[in-house]
CSV table of C-alpha atoms in Angstrom, one decimal:
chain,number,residue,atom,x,y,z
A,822,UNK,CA,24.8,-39.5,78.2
A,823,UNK,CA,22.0,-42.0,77.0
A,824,UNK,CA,20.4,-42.8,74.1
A,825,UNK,CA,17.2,-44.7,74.2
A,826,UNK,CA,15.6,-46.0,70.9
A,827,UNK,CA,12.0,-47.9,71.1
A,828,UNK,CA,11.8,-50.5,69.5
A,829,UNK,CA,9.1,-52.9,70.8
A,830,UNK,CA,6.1,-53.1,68.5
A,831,UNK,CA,4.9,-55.5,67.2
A,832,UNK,CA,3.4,-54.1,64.5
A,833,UNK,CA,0.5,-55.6,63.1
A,834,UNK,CA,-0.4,-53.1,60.7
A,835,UNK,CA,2.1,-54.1,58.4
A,836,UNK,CA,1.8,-57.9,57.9
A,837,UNK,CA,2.9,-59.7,56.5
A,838,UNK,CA,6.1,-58.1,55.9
A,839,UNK,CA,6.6,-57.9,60.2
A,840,UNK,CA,5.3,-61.2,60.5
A,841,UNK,CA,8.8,-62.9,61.6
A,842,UNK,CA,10.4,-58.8,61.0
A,843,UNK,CA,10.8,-55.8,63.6
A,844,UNK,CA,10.4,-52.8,61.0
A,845,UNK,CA,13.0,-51.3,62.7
A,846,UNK,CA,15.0,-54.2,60.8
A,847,UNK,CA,13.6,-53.9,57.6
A,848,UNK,CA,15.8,-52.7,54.7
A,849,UNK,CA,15.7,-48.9,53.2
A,850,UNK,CA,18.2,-47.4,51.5
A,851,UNK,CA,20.6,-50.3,51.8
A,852,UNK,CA,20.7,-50.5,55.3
A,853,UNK,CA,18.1,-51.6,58.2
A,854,UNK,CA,15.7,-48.2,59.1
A,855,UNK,CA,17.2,-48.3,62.9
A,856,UNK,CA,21.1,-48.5,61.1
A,857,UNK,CA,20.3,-44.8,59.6
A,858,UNK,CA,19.5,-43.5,63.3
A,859,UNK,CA,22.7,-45.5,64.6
A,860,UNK,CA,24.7,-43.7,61.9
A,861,UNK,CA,23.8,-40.1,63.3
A,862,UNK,CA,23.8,-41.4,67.1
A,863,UNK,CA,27.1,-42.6,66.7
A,864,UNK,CA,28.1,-39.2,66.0
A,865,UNK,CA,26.8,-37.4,69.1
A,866,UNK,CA,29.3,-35.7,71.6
A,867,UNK,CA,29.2,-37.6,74.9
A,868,UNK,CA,27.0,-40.3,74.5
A,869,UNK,CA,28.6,-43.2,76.1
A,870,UNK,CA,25.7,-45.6,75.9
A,871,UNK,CA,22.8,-47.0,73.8
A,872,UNK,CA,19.6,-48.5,74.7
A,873,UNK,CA,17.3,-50.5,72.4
A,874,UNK,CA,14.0,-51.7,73.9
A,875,UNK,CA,12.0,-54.7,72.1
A,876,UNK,CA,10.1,-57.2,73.1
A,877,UNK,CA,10.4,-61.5,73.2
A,878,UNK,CA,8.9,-61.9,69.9
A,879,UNK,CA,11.9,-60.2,68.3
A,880,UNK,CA,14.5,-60.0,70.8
A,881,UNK,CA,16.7,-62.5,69.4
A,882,UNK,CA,16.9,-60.5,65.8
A,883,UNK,CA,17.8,-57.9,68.1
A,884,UNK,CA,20.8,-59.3,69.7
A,885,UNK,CA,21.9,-60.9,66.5
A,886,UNK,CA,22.0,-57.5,65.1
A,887,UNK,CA,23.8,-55.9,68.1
A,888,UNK,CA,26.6,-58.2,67.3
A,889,UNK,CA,27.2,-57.4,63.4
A,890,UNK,CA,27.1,-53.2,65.0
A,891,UNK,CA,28.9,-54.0,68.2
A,892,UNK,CA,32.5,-53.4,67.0
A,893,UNK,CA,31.0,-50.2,65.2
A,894,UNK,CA,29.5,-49.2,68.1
A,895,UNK,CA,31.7,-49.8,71.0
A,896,UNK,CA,34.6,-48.6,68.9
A,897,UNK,CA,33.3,-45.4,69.3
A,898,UNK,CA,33.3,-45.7,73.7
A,899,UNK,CA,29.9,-46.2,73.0
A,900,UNK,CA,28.1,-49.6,74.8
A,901,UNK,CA,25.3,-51.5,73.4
A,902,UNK,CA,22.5,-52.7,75.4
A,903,UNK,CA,19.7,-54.8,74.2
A,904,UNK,CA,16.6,-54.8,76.5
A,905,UNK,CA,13.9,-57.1,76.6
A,906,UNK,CA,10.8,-55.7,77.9
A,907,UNK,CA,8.9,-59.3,78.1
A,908,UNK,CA,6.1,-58.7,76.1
A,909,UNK,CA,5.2,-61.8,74.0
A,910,UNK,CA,2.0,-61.2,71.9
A,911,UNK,CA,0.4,-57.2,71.4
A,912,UNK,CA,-1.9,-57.3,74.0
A,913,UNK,CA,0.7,-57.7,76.5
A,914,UNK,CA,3.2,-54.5,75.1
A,915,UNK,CA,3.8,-51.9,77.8
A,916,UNK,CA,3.4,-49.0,75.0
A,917,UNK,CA,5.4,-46.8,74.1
A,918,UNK,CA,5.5,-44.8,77.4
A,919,UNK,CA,5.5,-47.9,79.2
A,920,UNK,CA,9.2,-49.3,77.4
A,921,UNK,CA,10.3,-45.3,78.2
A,922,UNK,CA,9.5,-46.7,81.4
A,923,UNK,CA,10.7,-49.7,81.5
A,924,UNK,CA,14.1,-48.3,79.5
A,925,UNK,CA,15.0,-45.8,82.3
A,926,UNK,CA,15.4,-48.6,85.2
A,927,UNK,CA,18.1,-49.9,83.5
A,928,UNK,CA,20.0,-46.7,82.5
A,929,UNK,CA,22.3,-44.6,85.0
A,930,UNK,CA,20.2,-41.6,86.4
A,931,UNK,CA,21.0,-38.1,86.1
A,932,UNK,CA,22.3,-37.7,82.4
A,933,UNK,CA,21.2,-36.2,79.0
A,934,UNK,CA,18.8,-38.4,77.0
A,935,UNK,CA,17.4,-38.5,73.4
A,936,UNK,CA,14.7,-41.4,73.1
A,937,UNK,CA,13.9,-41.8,69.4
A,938,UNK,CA,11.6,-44.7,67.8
A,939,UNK,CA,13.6,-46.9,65.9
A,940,UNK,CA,10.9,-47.0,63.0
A,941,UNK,CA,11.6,-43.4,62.1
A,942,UNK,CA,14.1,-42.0,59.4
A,943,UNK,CA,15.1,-38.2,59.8
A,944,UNK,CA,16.3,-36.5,56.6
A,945,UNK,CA,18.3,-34.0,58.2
A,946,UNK,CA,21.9,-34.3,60.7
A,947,UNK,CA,20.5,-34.7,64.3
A,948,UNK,CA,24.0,-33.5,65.2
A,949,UNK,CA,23.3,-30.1,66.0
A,950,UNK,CA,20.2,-30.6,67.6
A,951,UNK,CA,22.3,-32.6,69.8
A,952,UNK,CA,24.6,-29.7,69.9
A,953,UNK,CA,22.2,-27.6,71.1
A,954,UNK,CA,20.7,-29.5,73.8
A,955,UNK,CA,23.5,-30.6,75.3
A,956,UNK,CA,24.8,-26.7,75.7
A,957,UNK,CA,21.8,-25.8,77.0
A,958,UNK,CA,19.4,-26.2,80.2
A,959,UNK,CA,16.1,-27.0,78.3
A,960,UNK,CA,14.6,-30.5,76.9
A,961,UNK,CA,14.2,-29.9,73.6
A,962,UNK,CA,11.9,-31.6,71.0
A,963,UNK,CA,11.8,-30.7,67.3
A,964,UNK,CA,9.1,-28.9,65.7
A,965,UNK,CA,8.9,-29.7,61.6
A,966,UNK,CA,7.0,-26.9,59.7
A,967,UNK,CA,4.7,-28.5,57.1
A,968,UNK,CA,2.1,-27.1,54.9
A,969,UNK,CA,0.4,-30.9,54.6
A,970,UNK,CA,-2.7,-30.8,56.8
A,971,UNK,CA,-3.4,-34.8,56.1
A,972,UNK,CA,0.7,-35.2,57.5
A,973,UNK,CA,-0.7,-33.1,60.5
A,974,UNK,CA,-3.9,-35.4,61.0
A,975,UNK,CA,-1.5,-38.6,61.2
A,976,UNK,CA,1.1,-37.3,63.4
A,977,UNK,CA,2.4,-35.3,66.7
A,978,UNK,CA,1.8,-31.5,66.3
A,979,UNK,CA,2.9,-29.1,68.9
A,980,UNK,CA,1.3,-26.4,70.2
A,981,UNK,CA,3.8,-23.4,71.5
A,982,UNK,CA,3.9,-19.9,73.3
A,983,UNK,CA,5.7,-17.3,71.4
A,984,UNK,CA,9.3,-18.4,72.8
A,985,UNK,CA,9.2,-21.4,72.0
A,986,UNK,CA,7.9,-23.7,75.0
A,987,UNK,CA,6.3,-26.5,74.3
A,988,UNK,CA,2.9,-26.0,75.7
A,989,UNK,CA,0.7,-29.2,74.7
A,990,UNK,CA,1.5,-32.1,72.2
A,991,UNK,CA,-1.3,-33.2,70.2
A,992,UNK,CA,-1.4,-36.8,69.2
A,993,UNK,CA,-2.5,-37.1,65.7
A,994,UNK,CA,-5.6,-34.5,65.6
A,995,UNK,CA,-8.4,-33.9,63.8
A,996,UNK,CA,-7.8,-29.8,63.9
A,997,UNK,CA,-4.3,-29.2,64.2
A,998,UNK,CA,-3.3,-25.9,66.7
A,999,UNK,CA,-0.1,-25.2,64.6
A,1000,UNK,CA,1.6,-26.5,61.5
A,1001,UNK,CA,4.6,-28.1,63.4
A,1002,UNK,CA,5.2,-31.9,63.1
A,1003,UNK,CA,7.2,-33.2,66.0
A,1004,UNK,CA,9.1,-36.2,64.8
A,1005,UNK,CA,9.6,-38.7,67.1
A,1006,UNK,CA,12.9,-38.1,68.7
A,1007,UNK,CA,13.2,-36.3,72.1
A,1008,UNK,CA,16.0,-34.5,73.6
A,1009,UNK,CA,15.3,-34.8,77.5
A,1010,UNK,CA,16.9,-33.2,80.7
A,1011,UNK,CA,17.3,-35.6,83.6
A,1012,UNK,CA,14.6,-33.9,85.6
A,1013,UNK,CA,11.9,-34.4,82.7
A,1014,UNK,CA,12.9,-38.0,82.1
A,1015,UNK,CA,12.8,-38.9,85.7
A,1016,UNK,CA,9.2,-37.9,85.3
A,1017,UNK,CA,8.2,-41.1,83.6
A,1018,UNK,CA,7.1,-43.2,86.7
A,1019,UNK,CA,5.3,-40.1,87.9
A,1020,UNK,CA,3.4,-40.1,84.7
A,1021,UNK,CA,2.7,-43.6,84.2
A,1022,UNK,CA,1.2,-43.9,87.8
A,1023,UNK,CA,-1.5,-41.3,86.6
A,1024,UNK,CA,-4.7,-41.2,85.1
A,1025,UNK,CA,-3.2,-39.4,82.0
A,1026,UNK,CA,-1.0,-42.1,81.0
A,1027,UNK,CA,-1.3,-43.6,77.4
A,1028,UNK,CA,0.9,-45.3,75.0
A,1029,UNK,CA,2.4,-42.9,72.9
A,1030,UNK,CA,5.1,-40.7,74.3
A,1031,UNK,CA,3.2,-37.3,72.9
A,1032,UNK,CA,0.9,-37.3,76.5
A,1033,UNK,CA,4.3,-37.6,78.2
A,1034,UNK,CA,5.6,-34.7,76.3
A,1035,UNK,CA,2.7,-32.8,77.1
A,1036,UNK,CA,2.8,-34.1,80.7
A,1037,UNK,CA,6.6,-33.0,81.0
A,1038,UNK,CA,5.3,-29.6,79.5
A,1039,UNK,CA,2.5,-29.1,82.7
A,1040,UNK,CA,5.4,-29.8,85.3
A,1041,UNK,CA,8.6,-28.7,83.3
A,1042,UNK,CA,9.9,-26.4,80.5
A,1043,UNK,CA,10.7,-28.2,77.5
A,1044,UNK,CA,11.1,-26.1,74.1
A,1045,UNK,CA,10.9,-26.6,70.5
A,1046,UNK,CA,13.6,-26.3,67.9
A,1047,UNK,CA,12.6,-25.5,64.8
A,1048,UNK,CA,13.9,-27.9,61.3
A,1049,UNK,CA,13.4,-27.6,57.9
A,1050,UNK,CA,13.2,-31.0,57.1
A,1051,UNK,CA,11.6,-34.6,57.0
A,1052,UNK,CA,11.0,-37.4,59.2
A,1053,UNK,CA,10.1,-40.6,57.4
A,1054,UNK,CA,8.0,-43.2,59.8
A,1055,UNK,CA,7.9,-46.4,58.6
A,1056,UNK,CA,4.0,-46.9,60.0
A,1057,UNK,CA,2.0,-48.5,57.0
A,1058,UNK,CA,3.8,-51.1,53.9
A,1059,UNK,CA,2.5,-48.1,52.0
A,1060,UNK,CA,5.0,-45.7,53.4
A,1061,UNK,CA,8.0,-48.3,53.9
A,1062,UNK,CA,7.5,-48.9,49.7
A,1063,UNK,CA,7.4,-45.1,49.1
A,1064,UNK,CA,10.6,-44.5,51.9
A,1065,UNK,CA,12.1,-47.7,49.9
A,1066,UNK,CA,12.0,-46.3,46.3
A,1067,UNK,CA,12.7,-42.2,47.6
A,1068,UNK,CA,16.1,-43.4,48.9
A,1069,UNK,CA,16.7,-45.7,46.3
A,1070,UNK,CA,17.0,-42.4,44.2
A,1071,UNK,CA,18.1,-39.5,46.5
A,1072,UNK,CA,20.4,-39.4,49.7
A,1073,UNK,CA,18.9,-40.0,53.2
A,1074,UNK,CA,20.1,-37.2,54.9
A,1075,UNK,CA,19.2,-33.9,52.9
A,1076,UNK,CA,21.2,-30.5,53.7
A,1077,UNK,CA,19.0,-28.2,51.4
């Protein structure tokens, strides 16, 4: 099974700390933000290999980190890959959906994914969601009950039938349909992955993988699993200082 995290931003809304950085690389909580995903990856039955997508700016800080984790890593059966998706400057990226994309041509076909971004912190095991999915016939995203509309207006919210299926994602909107935040880790069959060049050939193709959730949701079931907990995205300076000083004080991954 494959685990895909996106890494390949470049981030210009947090200079000058990204400058010569990859947030994903950044320090929080004594560690780099894409070491506290690795932690709980690491720990997920089956998963025999991961994939981390940047681009040429910061490619090389990639592969120099790969090597200080490799022996973590691989020590677990678990192989490291380090992809490159070309992209020198922002207004070459691919997007999001486009390093999904680019990700899946490199991967072996037909296995359990979870794609995560590698600028997000979750405050709560991924294990059993991981549990679950893998158990179970259904892609699975997580849906994050939060009474904070402005959180609702600056992230993915889902909009669901009344067992669960994911029936549209709505990128960041103005009127949110629900009060579930859908963090940006995605548990995907290998039918709803292999969507991705489908998707990306059509006129509904955008950068952020929400339109591909919502896309997999018109041609596919995929369901939410409900957590009570948080998902920290390292988006703004203003949130890495506040994620900086919260897990300076408290412990990243919460159980209450």
């Amino acid at each position: 099974m494959n685990g895909i995290i996106l890494c390949a931003g470049f981030v210009t809304r947090m200079a000058p700390l990204t400058d010569d950085s990859p947030k994903a690389l950044l320090p929080v909580g004594g560690k780099a933000v894409i070491d506290h995903l690795i932690g709980q990856l690491l720990d997920f039955r089956g998963l025999d290999s991961i994939y981390v997508v940047t681009n040429e700016r910061f490619f090389e800080q990639f592969v120099e980190w790969g090597e200080t984790r490799s022996r973590a890593i691989t020590g677990r059966g678990i192989s490291l890959h380090i992809l490159n998706d070309g992209a020198d400057r922002p207004e070459r990226r691919l997007g999001a959906s486009g390093d999904l994309g680019f990700a899946v041509k490199h991967l072996r076909a037909g296995k359990d994914t979870v794609v995560a971004a590698g600028d997000n912190i979750f405050r709560f095991p991924l294990g059993p969601c991981w549990e679950k999915f893998v158990t179970d016939d259904k892609s699975l995203v997580l849906a994050l009950p939060t009474g904070d509309a402005r959180k609702l207006n600056r992230t993915g919210v889902l909009e669901l039938d009344d067992k669960g299926r994911v029936l549209a994602f709505h990128e960041k909107p103005e009127t949110p349909p629900s009060n579930l935040a859908c963090p940006a880790i995605y548990f995907l069959k290998p039918g709803a992955l292999g969507l991705i060049d489908e998707y990306l050939s059509s006129p509904e193709a955008r950068d952020e993988i929400g339109y591909f959730i919502s896309y997999i949701a018109g041609h596919s079931d995929i369901h939410a699993l409900r957590i009570e907990g948080e998902a920290i995205d390292i988006g703004t300076i203003e949130a890495y200082e506040k994620a900086k000083a919260m897990l300076s004080g408290e412990p990243v991954i919460r159980n209450d």
